[in-house]
Amino acid sequence: MRPPLVKRRENFYNFIIWIACYGRILLFTGEHHAKTGRTPPWIPEGGDLGIDALEGNMPAKDFWREKMKRIFLTGFFITTLLTTASWAWAWGTGHQTVGRAVAERLPSPWKEKLTGETLQQFLADNSYPDSGSPLELERWGETYLRLLNERGITTRFAFHSAPNRAFALELLVRAIREKDDERVFLLLAILSHSIADQVACNHDPVVHLATYAWGAEGMGVVPQLILDVGWLEKQEDTRQILETELAKHSLTDDGADPETLFLRLMGYEWEGTEGIRVGCDILESAAEFAETQNLAAKQTLAKNLSYLAAWGVERTVQTFLAAVRLAKSDAVVEFHPDAIQDTYVARVENFQRYRPITFDACVVPFLPRPGEVPQVAVLHDSTGRFNESFFSSLDRVLTCLLAATLRETYDVGIVDLRTFHAQGLDASQTPVVVVSAARWGNYGILKKDDFLKQLKAYVKAGGKVLWIGAPPPEEVTGKPLSGLRFNPEKPGYCKPVYPVSMDALMQSRMTLVGTGQSWPFVRKPVGKAGWIWYGGAAYWQGEIPSGLRPLVTLDSPDSQRTVGVSGDGWVWMPTYAVFPYVLTAEKPTLYPWEGKLDSAGRAMLEKAMRDLLPADLTRVKK
């Protein structure tokens, strides 16, 4: 008897079970890492590259240890909360669209087997990984459940991780060899979901901000936009666009060996970041279509969404074809992460070194032309994927909004963070550096120590720093910021912490000291989903340290707190001081090339720049 269609069970019970199971893995991981210095194979990877063109042979052991430790802890926190908000990271009905296209493109006899109830189960299972529920004995059977548990795979959501996606291929080959069709189609559906997830367009930082900060799941200041490929199947014209795009993609098996296939499957997380670089175009066409119902915008939107859907279909079908070939052969198909670790990590490093900054499309208007040196440099990190990078994913959007706003007055350019890490900046040519750092820290090839070394040299040479985000380091301020207090509340997913409680915050005002300008909190800076909710717990109560001048205060019903200051050659203010559309009733443009801060953020920025730059150094942009 076939199991009933699997429904999503994202309730409190499953949430607790999932935490307990993954918590057990976390404890074991800590012990294993401490003893061996190596990361267990089932840990969700924070970065893995499967792009053949970027292969390299760089030393990677230190990178692996540091990265895997940090990424696992980050991934544990984020994916735990995904059990109650999984839709924040992926397509909804779009997974069924991809699954249906996969089913239609399988070779015989598999295509003929996927009909009726079997097809309906397969389509439902295309959403199987979007749950924290434990794996079910009735779906897997004793043998497969034992094999999965031995790898630490105890929940559905665990199949999102790169090594677990590779292990699913090993199990798929086994199921084909054993003529176990139920497990074949379940594993294929899981691979379809996990592969397609890598190009879900809401992973692009610009689209993510618009969706989860400004959209219905956040402050609700923009219309509902079409960002799910499931929309493509609802109308004949968009279905035809999808079919046309699918026809362009290769559905052949290239004969790769198992090790190469494992590397590819792990690497789709990084390769997928290349696919979602169309995020700006998707947002622009989605906004135009929502506002005008313009046919050209609709077609552009459909073409870009179709490209992403076809990306997932192509790689899923290719994986299945390879699995069928391997199942017919005598090849040993076993996934051993340690055997491919060095190659895998070298590819990650190469990706981070050589990924063009222009793939973060929103930066393109602000990149200096060859030979140009901007007066004001806004640092931008384009090396990450999803919510991972040296700076936060929110910062990757704020750099563009800051550059656009500053360019109204100054000669501004976005500078690649990798360039700054490697060679710093000449303070005599670029007297101001702007750093947006709601969060920052070691990320792969980008190390805190290199960053701080360059900052220290830049400041020593007379460079000035506008630091927006968490409190700046001593390399910027010259000495530790004494007297800072922090709200002791613990932040969480979609639970940013501010100097006061959320209730008190919504009764507070942000005041720009010495200007007579003050803004109430018009919208609550919190949402139901997304990686972009960064607060700021730091403040001074009463006197601030000698040598500092108050810049921004948070005026609450019970007291006044200083949350931004000017020092000698540097200025610091928290991210929420410039986070658009919190302190004003204004609304954003959803045309990525036109985005700027709102009027409150602009005022904050202008005052900060006036504090940094005496009049004789200020140059209006040419």
Coordinates of C-alpha atoms in Angstrom, one line a residue:
M1 CA 0.0 0.0 0.0
R2 CA 1.4 3.3 -1.0
P3 CA 1.9 6.0 1.6
P4 CA -0.5 9.0 1.5
L5 CA 0.7 12.2 0.0
V6 CA 3.2 13.8 2.3
K7 CA 2.0 17.0 3.8
R8 CA 4.2 19.7 5.4
R9 CA 4.2 19.3 9.1
E10 CA 5.8 22.4 10.5
N11 CA 4.3 22.3 14.0
F12 CA 5.8 22.8 17.4
Y13 CA 6.2 19.1 18.0
N14 CA 8.3 18.5 14.9
F15 CA 10.2 21.7 15.6
I16 CA 11.3 20.4 19.1
I17 CA 12.1 16.9 17.7
W18 CA 14.3 18.4 15.0
I19 CA 16.2 20.6 17.5
A20 CA 16.8 17.5 19.7
C21 CA 18.1 15.4 16.8
Y22 CA 20.3 18.1 15.3
G23 CA 21.5 19.1 18.7
R24 CA 22.8 15.6 19.2
I25 CA 24.8 15.9 16.0
L26 CA 26.1 19.2 17.0
L27 CA 27.5 17.8 20.3
F28 CA 29.1 14.9 18.5
T29 CA 30.6 17.2 15.9
G30 CA 32.3 19.3 18.6
E31 CA 33.9 16.2 20.0
H32 CA 34.9 14.9 16.6
H33 CA 36.3 18.3 15.5
A34 CA 38.3 18.7 18.7
K35 CA 39.9 15.2 18.5
T36 CA 40.6 15.0 14.8
G37 CA 40.6 18.5 13.4
R38 CA 38.3 17.2 10.7
T39 CA 34.7 17.9 10.1
P40 CA 32.3 15.0 10.0
P41 CA 30.9 14.3 6.5
W42 CA 27.2 15.1 7.2
I43 CA 27.8 18.7 8.3
P44 CA 25.9 21.1 6.1
E45 CA 28.4 22.9 4.0
G46 CA 28.6 26.7 3.9
G47 CA 30.4 26.6 0.6
D48 CA 31.2 24.2 -2.0
L49 CA 32.0 24.6 -5.6
G50 CA 31.4 22.4 -8.6
I51 CA 32.4 24.6 -11.5
D52 CA 34.9 22.8 -13.6
A53 CA 36.3 26.0 -15.0
L54 CA 37.4 27.1 -11.5
E55 CA 39.4 24.1 -10.5
G56 CA 42.6 24.8 -8.6
N57 CA 45.3 23.3 -6.4
M58 CA 45.5 25.7 -3.5
P59 CA 46.3 24.7 0.1
A60 CA 43.1 24.5 2.0
K61 CA 43.4 22.7 5.3
D62 CA 43.2 25.8 7.5
F63 CA 40.3 27.1 5.4
W64 CA 38.4 23.8 5.8
R65 CA 38.7 23.7 9.5
E66 CA 37.9 27.3 10.2
K67 CA 35.1 27.5 7.6
M68 CA 33.4 24.3 8.5
K69 CA 33.3 25.1 12.2
R70 CA 31.8 28.5 11.7
I71 CA 29.4 27.5 8.9
F72 CA 28.1 24.5 10.8
L73 CA 27.2 26.6 13.8
T74 CA 25.6 29.3 11.6
G75 CA 23.9 26.6 9.5
F76 CA 22.6 24.9 12.6
F77 CA 21.0 28.1 13.9
I78 CA 19.5 29.1 10.6
T79 CA 18.2 25.7 9.5
T80 CA 16.7 25.0 12.9
L81 CA 14.5 28.0 12.5
L82 CA 13.7 27.0 8.9
T83 CA 11.5 24.3 10.3
T84 CA 8.9 26.9 11.1
A85 CA 9.7 29.2 8.1
S86 CA 11.1 27.1 5.4
W87 CA 9.3 29.0 2.7
A88 CA 11.7 31.9 3.4
W89 CA 14.5 30.2 1.6
A90 CA 13.0 28.5 -1.4
W91 CA 10.2 28.3 -3.9
G92 CA 6.8 27.0 -3.0
T93 CA 4.8 25.6 -5.8
G94 CA 7.8 26.1 -8.0
H95 CA 9.3 22.9 -6.7
Q96 CA 6.3 21.0 -8.2
T97 CA 6.9 22.9 -11.5
V98 CA 10.5 21.7 -11.6
G99 CA 9.5 18.2 -10.5
R100 CA 6.9 17.9 -13.3
A101 CA 9.4 19.0 -15.9
V102 CA 11.9 16.5 -14.5
A103 CA 9.3 13.7 -14.7
E104 CA 8.5 14.5 -18.3
R105 CA 12.2 14.3 -19.3
L106 CA 13.2 11.0 -17.8
P107 CA 14.1 8.1 -20.1
S108 CA 12.0 5.0 -20.5
P109 CA 10.9 3.1 -18.5
W110 CA 11.0 5.7 -15.7
K111 CA 8.9 8.3 -17.5
E112 CA 6.1 5.8 -18.0
K113 CA 6.3 4.7 -14.3
L114 CA 5.7 8.3 -13.2
T115 CA 2.0 8.6 -13.8
G116 CA -1.2 8.7 -11.7
E117 CA -0.7 8.4 -8.0
T118 CA 3.0 7.7 -8.4
L119 CA 3.4 11.1 -10.1
Q120 CA 1.3 12.9 -7.5
Q121 CA 3.5 11.4 -4.8
F122 CA 6.6 12.4 -6.6
L123 CA 5.4 16.0 -7.0
A124 CA 4.5 16.2 -3.3
D125 CA 7.9 14.8 -2.4
N126 CA 9.5 17.7 -4.3
S127 CA 8.8 19.6 -1.2
Y128 CA 9.9 16.8 1.1
P129 CA 13.1 18.5 2.4
D130 CA 11.2 21.6 3.5
S131 CA 10.4 20.2 6.9
G132 CA 12.3 19.5 10.1
S133 CA 10.3 16.3 10.6
P134 CA 12.2 13.1 11.4
L135 CA 12.7 10.6 8.6
E136 CA 9.9 8.1 8.5
L137 CA 10.4 4.3 8.7
E138 CA 7.4 3.7 6.4
R139 CA 9.0 5.9 3.7
W140 CA 12.5 4.6 3.9
G141 CA 12.5 1.1 5.3
E142 CA 14.9 -0.3 7.8
T143 CA 18.0 -0.5 5.6
Y144 CA 17.8 3.0 4.1
L145 CA 16.9 4.5 7.4
R146 CA 19.9 2.9 9.0
L147 CA 22.2 4.1 6.3
L148 CA 20.9 7.6 6.6
N149 CA 21.2 7.7 10.3
E150 CA 24.7 6.4 10.2
R151 CA 25.5 9.6 8.2
G152 CA 23.7 11.7 10.8
I153 CA 20.8 12.3 8.4
T154 CA 17.8 12.1 10.7
T155 CA 15.5 14.8 9.4
R156 CA 14.0 15.7 6.0
F157 CA 15.7 19.1 6.1
A158 CA 19.1 17.6 6.3
F159 CA 19.0 16.9 2.6
H160 CA 19.6 20.6 1.9
S161 CA 23.2 20.2 2.8
A162 CA 25.8 19.6 0.1
P163 CA 27.3 16.3 1.4
N164 CA 23.9 14.9 2.1
R165 CA 22.9 15.7 -1.5
A166 CA 25.9 13.8 -2.7
F167 CA 25.1 10.9 -0.4
A168 CA 21.6 10.8 -1.9
L169 CA 23.2 10.0 -5.3
E170 CA 24.8 6.9 -3.7
L171 CA 21.5 5.8 -2.3
L172 CA 19.8 6.5 -5.7
V173 CA 22.2 4.2 -7.5
R174 CA 21.6 1.6 -4.9
A175 CA 17.8 1.9 -5.2
I176 CA 17.9 1.6 -9.0
R177 CA 20.1 -1.5 -8.7
E178 CA 17.6 -3.0 -6.2
K179 CA 14.7 -2.1 -8.5
D180 CA 13.2 -0.3 -5.5
D181 CA 11.1 2.2 -7.4
E182 CA 9.5 3.9 -4.3
R183 CA 13.0 4.8 -3.0
V184 CA 14.1 5.8 -6.5
F185 CA 11.4 8.4 -6.9
L186 CA 11.7 9.7 -3.3
L187 CA 15.4 10.2 -3.7
L188 CA 15.0 11.8 -7.1
A189 CA 12.4 14.2 -5.7
I190 CA 14.7 15.1 -2.9
L191 CA 17.6 15.8 -5.4
S192 CA 15.2 17.8 -7.5
H193 CA 14.3 20.0 -4.6
S194 CA 17.8 20.4 -3.2
I195 CA 19.4 21.2 -6.6
A196 CA 16.6 23.7 -7.6
D197 CA 16.9 25.4 -4.3
Q198 CA 20.3 26.7 -5.2
V199 CA 18.8 29.1 -7.7
A200 CA 15.7 30.2 -5.9
C201 CA 15.7 33.9 -6.8
N202 CA 14.9 35.1 -3.3
H203 CA 18.4 34.0 -2.3
D204 CA 19.7 37.0 -4.2
P205 CA 20.3 39.7 -1.5
V206 CA 18.4 42.4 -3.4
V207 CA 15.4 40.2 -3.9
H208 CA 15.6 38.9 -0.4
L209 CA 15.5 42.4 1.1
A210 CA 12.5 43.4 -1.1
T211 CA 10.7 40.2 -0.2
Y212 CA 11.3 39.8 3.5
A213 CA 12.0 43.3 4.8
W214 CA 9.8 45.4 2.6
G215 CA 7.3 42.7 1.5
A216 CA 4.3 41.1 3.2
E217 CA 6.6 39.0 5.5
G218 CA 8.2 42.2 6.8
M219 CA 7.0 45.8 6.9
G220 CA 4.5 45.5 4.1
V221 CA 5.5 48.5 2.1
V222 CA 5.7 46.9 -1.3
P223 CA 3.1 45.0 -3.3
Q224 CA 3.1 41.2 -3.5
L225 CA 5.5 40.2 -6.3
I226 CA 5.7 37.2 -8.5
L227 CA 9.0 35.5 -7.6
D228 CA 8.0 31.8 -7.7
V229 CA 8.5 29.7 -10.8
G230 CA 5.2 28.0 -10.0
W231 CA 3.6 31.0 -11.6
L232 CA 4.9 29.9 -15.0
E233 CA 2.5 27.0 -15.3
K234 CA -0.6 29.1 -14.7
Q235 CA -0.9 30.7 -18.1
E236 CA -0.3 29.5 -21.6
D237 CA 2.1 32.2 -22.7
T238 CA 4.4 31.7 -19.6
R239 CA 4.2 28.0 -20.0
Q240 CA 5.5 28.3 -23.6
I241 CA 8.4 30.5 -22.4
L242 CA 9.3 27.8 -19.8
E243 CA 9.1 25.1 -22.5
T244 CA 11.3 27.2 -24.8
E245 CA 13.9 27.7 -22.1
L246 CA 13.9 24.0 -21.1
A247 CA 14.6 23.0 -24.7
K248 CA 17.8 25.0 -24.6
H249 CA 19.3 22.9 -21.8
S250 CA 21.3 19.7 -22.1
L251 CA 19.7 16.6 -20.9
T252 CA 22.5 14.2 -21.5
D253 CA 24.9 12.1 -19.4
D254 CA 28.6 13.0 -19.9
G255 CA 29.9 9.8 -18.5
A256 CA 31.5 11.3 -15.4
D257 CA 32.8 9.1 -12.7
P258 CA 31.2 9.0 -9.2
E259 CA 33.8 11.3 -7.6
T260 CA 33.2 14.0 -10.2
L261 CA 29.4 13.6 -9.8
F262 CA 29.7 13.9 -6.0
L263 CA 31.8 17.1 -6.4
R264 CA 29.2 18.5 -8.8
L265 CA 26.3 17.9 -6.5
M266 CA 28.1 19.5 -3.6
G267 CA 29.2 22.4 -5.8
Y268 CA 25.7 23.3 -7.0
E269 CA 25.4 25.5 -3.9
W270 CA 28.1 27.7 -5.3
E271 CA 27.4 27.3 -8.9
G272 CA 23.8 28.4 -8.1
T273 CA 25.0 31.8 -7.0
E274 CA 25.9 32.4 -10.6
G275 CA 22.4 31.6 -11.7
I276 CA 20.7 33.9 -9.2
R277 CA 22.7 36.8 -10.4
V278 CA 19.6 37.6 -12.5
G279 CA 17.9 38.6 -9.3
C280 CA 18.1 42.3 -10.0
D281 CA 16.4 41.8 -13.4
I282 CA 13.8 39.6 -11.8
L283 CA 13.0 42.2 -9.2
E284 CA 12.8 45.0 -11.7
S285 CA 10.5 43.1 -14.1
A286 CA 8.4 41.8 -11.3
A287 CA 7.9 45.3 -9.9
E288 CA 7.1 46.7 -13.3
F289 CA 4.6 43.9 -14.0
A290 CA 3.0 44.4 -10.6
E291 CA 2.6 48.1 -11.3
T292 CA 1.7 48.2 -14.9
Q293 CA 0.8 44.7 -16.1
N294 CA 3.2 45.5 -19.0
L295 CA 3.5 42.5 -21.4
A296 CA 7.2 43.1 -22.0
A297 CA 7.9 43.1 -18.2
K298 CA 5.9 39.9 -17.9
Q299 CA 7.9 38.2 -20.6
T300 CA 11.2 39.3 -19.1
L301 CA 10.1 38.0 -15.7
A302 CA 9.0 34.7 -17.2
K303 CA 12.2 34.3 -19.2
N304 CA 14.4 34.8 -16.1
L305 CA 12.3 32.6 -13.9
S306 CA 12.3 29.9 -16.6
Y307 CA 16.1 30.1 -16.8
L308 CA 16.3 29.3 -13.1
A309 CA 13.7 26.5 -13.3
A310 CA 15.5 25.0 -16.3
W311 CA 18.9 25.2 -14.4
G312 CA 17.4 22.9 -11.8
V313 CA 15.7 20.6 -14.2
E314 CA 18.8 20.1 -16.3
R315 CA 21.1 19.2 -13.4
T316 CA 18.5 16.9 -11.8
V317 CA 17.9 15.0 -15.0
Q318 CA 21.6 14.8 -15.7
T319 CA 22.1 13.4 -12.2
F320 CA 19.4 10.8 -12.8
L321 CA 20.9 9.7 -16.1
A322 CA 24.3 9.3 -14.5
A323 CA 22.7 7.2 -11.7
V324 CA 21.0 4.9 -14.2
R325 CA 24.3 4.4 -16.0
L326 CA 26.2 3.7 -12.8
A327 CA 23.6 1.3 -11.6
K328 CA 24.0 -0.8 -14.8
S329 CA 27.8 -0.9 -14.3
D330 CA 30.1 -2.6 -11.8
A331 CA 31.3 0.8 -10.5
V332 CA 31.6 1.3 -6.8
V333 CA 29.4 4.2 -5.9
E334 CA 30.2 5.3 -2.4
F335 CA 30.5 8.8 -1.1
H336 CA 33.6 9.5 1.0
P337 CA 33.9 13.2 1.8
D338 CA 37.5 12.9 2.9
A339 CA 38.6 11.6 -0.5
I340 CA 37.4 14.7 -2.3
Q341 CA 38.0 17.3 0.5
D342 CA 41.1 19.0 -0.9
T343 CA 39.7 19.3 -4.4
Y344 CA 36.4 20.6 -3.0
V345 CA 37.9 23.2 -0.8
A346 CA 40.3 24.4 -3.5
R347 CA 37.3 25.0 -5.7
V348 CA 35.6 27.0 -3.0
E349 CA 38.7 29.1 -2.6
N350 CA 39.0 29.7 -6.3
F351 CA 35.3 30.7 -6.5
Q352 CA 35.9 33.3 -3.7
R353 CA 39.0 34.6 -5.3
Y354 CA 37.7 35.0 -8.8
R355 CA 34.0 35.5 -8.7
P356 CA 33.4 38.8 -10.6
I357 CA 32.1 41.5 -8.4
T358 CA 29.7 42.4 -11.3
F359 CA 27.8 39.2 -10.5
D360 CA 26.3 41.2 -7.6
A361 CA 24.5 43.2 -10.3
C362 CA 23.4 46.1 -8.1
V363 CA 27.0 47.3 -7.7
V364 CA 27.6 47.8 -11.4
P365 CA 26.6 51.5 -11.6
F366 CA 29.0 52.3 -8.8
L367 CA 32.2 50.6 -9.9
P368 CA 35.0 53.0 -10.8
R369 CA 36.0 53.1 -14.4
P370 CA 39.6 51.9 -15.2
G371 CA 42.1 54.4 -13.9
E372 CA 39.6 56.2 -11.7
V373 CA 40.2 56.4 -8.0
P374 CA 37.1 57.5 -6.0
Q375 CA 37.2 60.0 -3.1
V376 CA 34.8 57.9 -1.1
A377 CA 35.2 54.1 -1.2
V378 CA 32.3 51.9 -0.2
L379 CA 33.6 48.4 0.6
H380 CA 31.6 45.5 -0.9
D381 CA 32.0 41.8 -0.4
S382 CA 30.7 39.7 -3.3
T383 CA 32.4 36.4 -2.3
G384 CA 29.5 34.8 -0.5
R385 CA 26.4 32.8 -1.1
F386 CA 22.9 33.2 0.3
N387 CA 23.3 34.7 3.8
E388 CA 27.0 33.9 4.0
S389 CA 29.8 36.4 3.4
F390 CA 32.4 38.4 5.3
F391 CA 29.8 41.1 5.7
S392 CA 26.1 40.2 6.1
S393 CA 23.8 39.7 3.2
L394 CA 22.0 42.9 4.2
D395 CA 25.3 44.8 3.9
R396 CA 25.6 43.6 0.3
V397 CA 22.5 45.7 -0.5
L398 CA 23.2 48.6 1.8
T399 CA 26.6 49.2 0.1
C400 CA 24.7 50.0 -3.1
L401 CA 22.1 52.2 -1.3
L402 CA 24.8 54.0 0.5
A403 CA 26.9 54.5 -2.7
A404 CA 23.8 55.8 -4.6
T405 CA 22.9 58.3 -1.8
L406 CA 26.5 59.5 -1.3
R407 CA 27.0 59.9 -5.0
E408 CA 24.5 62.8 -5.0
T409 CA 27.3 64.9 -3.3
Y410 CA 30.6 63.1 -3.5
D411 CA 32.9 61.2 -5.9
V412 CA 31.9 57.7 -4.8
G413 CA 32.9 54.2 -5.9
I414 CA 32.3 50.7 -4.7
V415 CA 35.6 48.9 -4.0
D416 CA 35.9 45.1 -3.9
L417 CA 36.6 43.9 -0.4
R418 CA 39.1 41.5 -1.8
T419 CA 41.2 44.4 -3.2
F420 CA 41.1 46.1 0.2
H421 CA 42.2 42.9 2.0
A422 CA 45.1 42.5 -0.4
Q423 CA 46.4 46.0 -0.8
G424 CA 44.4 48.5 1.2
L425 CA 43.7 52.0 -0.1
D426 CA 45.8 55.1 -0.5
A427 CA 44.4 57.6 2.0
S428 CA 45.8 60.5 0.1
Q429 CA 43.6 59.7 -2.9
T430 CA 40.7 58.1 -1.2
P431 CA 40.3 60.0 2.1
V432 CA 37.1 58.2 3.2
V433 CA 36.1 54.6 3.5
V434 CA 32.6 53.5 4.2
V435 CA 32.1 50.2 5.9
S436 CA 28.6 48.6 6.2
A437 CA 29.0 45.9 8.8
A438 CA 25.8 44.8 10.5
R439 CA 27.8 41.6 10.9
W440 CA 31.3 40.7 9.9
G441 CA 33.9 38.1 10.4
N442 CA 36.2 35.4 8.9
Y443 CA 34.8 34.0 5.7
G444 CA 36.9 31.7 3.6
I445 CA 39.8 33.5 2.0
L446 CA 38.7 36.8 3.7
K447 CA 40.2 37.0 7.1
K448 CA 39.5 39.4 9.9
D449 CA 43.2 39.9 10.6
D450 CA 43.9 41.0 7.0
F451 CA 41.0 43.3 7.1
L452 CA 42.0 44.9 10.4
K453 CA 45.7 45.2 9.3
Q454 CA 44.6 47.2 6.2
L455 CA 42.2 49.3 8.2
K456 CA 44.9 50.2 10.8
A457 CA 47.3 51.2 8.0
Y458 CA 44.7 53.2 6.2
V459 CA 43.7 55.1 9.4
K460 CA 47.4 55.6 10.4
A461 CA 47.9 57.2 6.9
G462 CA 45.2 59.7 7.6
G463 CA 42.2 57.9 6.2
K464 CA 38.8 58.5 7.7
V465 CA 36.2 55.8 8.3
L466 CA 32.4 55.9 8.3
W467 CA 31.4 52.7 10.1
I468 CA 27.8 51.6 9.9
G469 CA 26.7 48.5 11.9
A470 CA 28.1 46.8 14.9
P471 CA 30.6 48.8 17.1
P472 CA 33.8 49.4 15.1
P473 CA 37.1 47.7 16.1
E474 CA 40.0 49.4 17.9
E475 CA 41.8 49.6 14.5
V476 CA 39.3 52.3 13.6
T477 CA 38.7 54.0 16.9
G478 CA 42.3 54.0 18.2
K479 CA 41.3 52.5 21.5
P480 CA 38.5 50.4 22.9
L481 CA 35.1 52.0 23.2
S482 CA 34.8 52.2 26.9
G483 CA 31.4 52.4 28.7
L484 CA 29.4 50.7 26.0
R485 CA 26.4 48.8 27.3
F486 CA 24.5 46.1 25.5
N487 CA 20.9 44.9 25.7
P488 CA 21.3 41.4 27.2
E489 CA 18.4 40.0 25.2
K490 CA 19.5 37.2 22.9
P491 CA 18.9 37.7 19.1
G492 CA 17.3 35.0 17.1
Y493 CA 15.9 34.3 13.6
C494 CA 13.8 37.4 12.7
K495 CA 14.4 38.6 16.2
P496 CA 16.8 41.5 16.1
V497 CA 17.9 43.1 19.4
Y498 CA 17.9 46.9 19.9
P499 CA 19.0 48.9 22.9
V500 CA 15.5 48.8 24.2
S501 CA 12.6 46.3 23.9
M502 CA 10.6 46.3 20.7
D503 CA 7.6 47.8 22.5
A504 CA 9.8 50.6 23.8
L505 CA 11.5 51.1 20.4
M506 CA 8.1 51.7 18.8
Q507 CA 7.6 54.6 21.2
S508 CA 11.1 56.0 20.6
R509 CA 12.7 58.5 18.3
M510 CA 16.0 58.7 16.6
T511 CA 17.6 62.2 16.9
L512 CA 20.4 63.6 14.9
V513 CA 22.3 65.6 17.5
G514 CA 22.7 69.3 16.8
T515 CA 20.4 69.4 13.8
G516 CA 17.0 69.6 15.2
Q517 CA 16.0 66.6 13.2
S518 CA 14.2 63.7 14.8
W519 CA 12.2 60.7 13.6
P520 CA 9.8 58.3 15.3
F521 CA 9.8 54.6 14.4
V522 CA 7.1 54.5 11.8
R523 CA 7.4 50.8 11.0
K524 CA 8.5 48.0 13.2
P525 CA 12.0 46.8 12.1
V526 CA 11.2 43.1 12.3
G527 CA 9.6 40.5 10.1
K528 CA 8.5 36.9 9.9
A529 CA 11.3 35.6 7.7
G530 CA 14.6 36.6 6.1
W531 CA 18.3 37.0 6.8
I532 CA 18.2 40.8 6.8
W533 CA 17.0 41.5 10.3
Y534 CA 20.0 43.0 12.1
G535 CA 19.4 45.2 15.1
G536 CA 22.1 46.8 17.3
A537 CA 22.2 46.2 21.0
A538 CA 25.0 48.7 21.9
Y539 CA 24.5 52.1 23.5
W540 CA 25.8 54.6 26.0
Q541 CA 23.7 55.7 28.9
G542 CA 24.5 59.2 30.2
E543 CA 28.1 60.4 29.7
I544 CA 30.0 59.2 26.7
P545 CA 33.8 58.8 26.8
S546 CA 36.1 61.8 26.5
G547 CA 37.0 62.7 22.9
L548 CA 33.7 61.4 21.4
R549 CA 30.8 63.6 20.3
P550 CA 27.3 62.3 20.3
L551 CA 25.9 61.9 16.7
V552 CA 22.7 59.9 17.1
T553 CA 20.5 59.3 20.1
L554 CA 17.7 56.9 20.8
D555 CA 15.1 58.8 22.8
S556 CA 12.8 56.4 24.6
P557 CA 10.0 57.1 27.0
D558 CA 12.2 56.3 30.0
S559 CA 15.6 57.7 28.9
Q560 CA 18.0 58.9 26.2
R561 CA 20.7 56.6 24.9
T562 CA 23.6 57.6 22.6
V563 CA 23.8 55.1 19.7
G564 CA 26.1 56.9 17.3
V565 CA 29.2 59.0 17.8
S566 CA 31.9 60.9 16.0
G567 CA 35.5 60.4 16.9
D568 CA 38.8 61.6 15.6
G569 CA 38.7 60.7 12.0
W570 CA 35.8 58.2 12.3
V571 CA 32.1 58.0 12.7
W572 CA 30.0 55.2 13.9
M573 CA 26.2 54.7 13.7
P574 CA 24.1 51.5 13.9
T575 CA 22.6 49.8 10.9
Y576 CA 19.0 50.7 12.0
A577 CA 19.9 54.4 11.8
V578 CA 20.0 54.1 8.0
F579 CA 17.8 51.0 7.4
P580 CA 15.3 52.4 4.8
Y581 CA 11.6 52.9 5.5
V582 CA 11.7 52.3 9.3
L583 CA 11.9 56.0 10.4
T584 CA 9.8 57.4 7.5
A585 CA 6.5 56.6 5.8
E586 CA 8.3 56.6 2.5
K587 CA 8.2 53.6 0.2
P588 CA 11.0 52.0 -1.8
T589 CA 11.6 51.8 -5.5
L590 CA 11.9 48.2 -6.6
Y591 CA 14.0 49.1 -9.5
P592 CA 17.4 48.0 -8.2
W593 CA 19.4 50.6 -10.2
E594 CA 17.5 53.5 -8.7
G595 CA 17.5 52.5 -5.0
K596 CA 18.7 55.0 -2.3
L597 CA 18.3 55.6 1.4
D598 CA 15.1 57.3 2.6
S599 CA 15.2 60.9 3.8
A600 CA 16.1 59.9 7.4
G601 CA 19.0 57.8 6.2
R602 CA 20.1 60.5 3.9
A603 CA 20.2 63.0 6.7
M604 CA 22.2 60.6 8.9
L605 CA 24.7 60.1 6.2
E606 CA 25.1 63.8 5.4
K607 CA 25.7 64.6 9.0
A608 CA 28.3 61.8 9.3
M609 CA 30.1 63.0 6.2
R610 CA 30.2 66.6 7.5
D611 CA 31.7 65.4 10.7
L612 CA 34.4 63.4 8.8
L613 CA 35.3 65.9 6.1
P614 CA 36.3 69.5 6.7
A615 CA 35.0 71.8 3.9
D616 CA 38.3 72.0 2.1
L617 CA 38.4 68.2 1.6
T618 CA 34.8 67.9 0.3
R619 CA 34.6 67.5 -3.4
V620 CA 31.3 67.4 -5.2
K621 CA 31.1 64.5 -7.7
K622 CA 32.2 65.5 -11.2

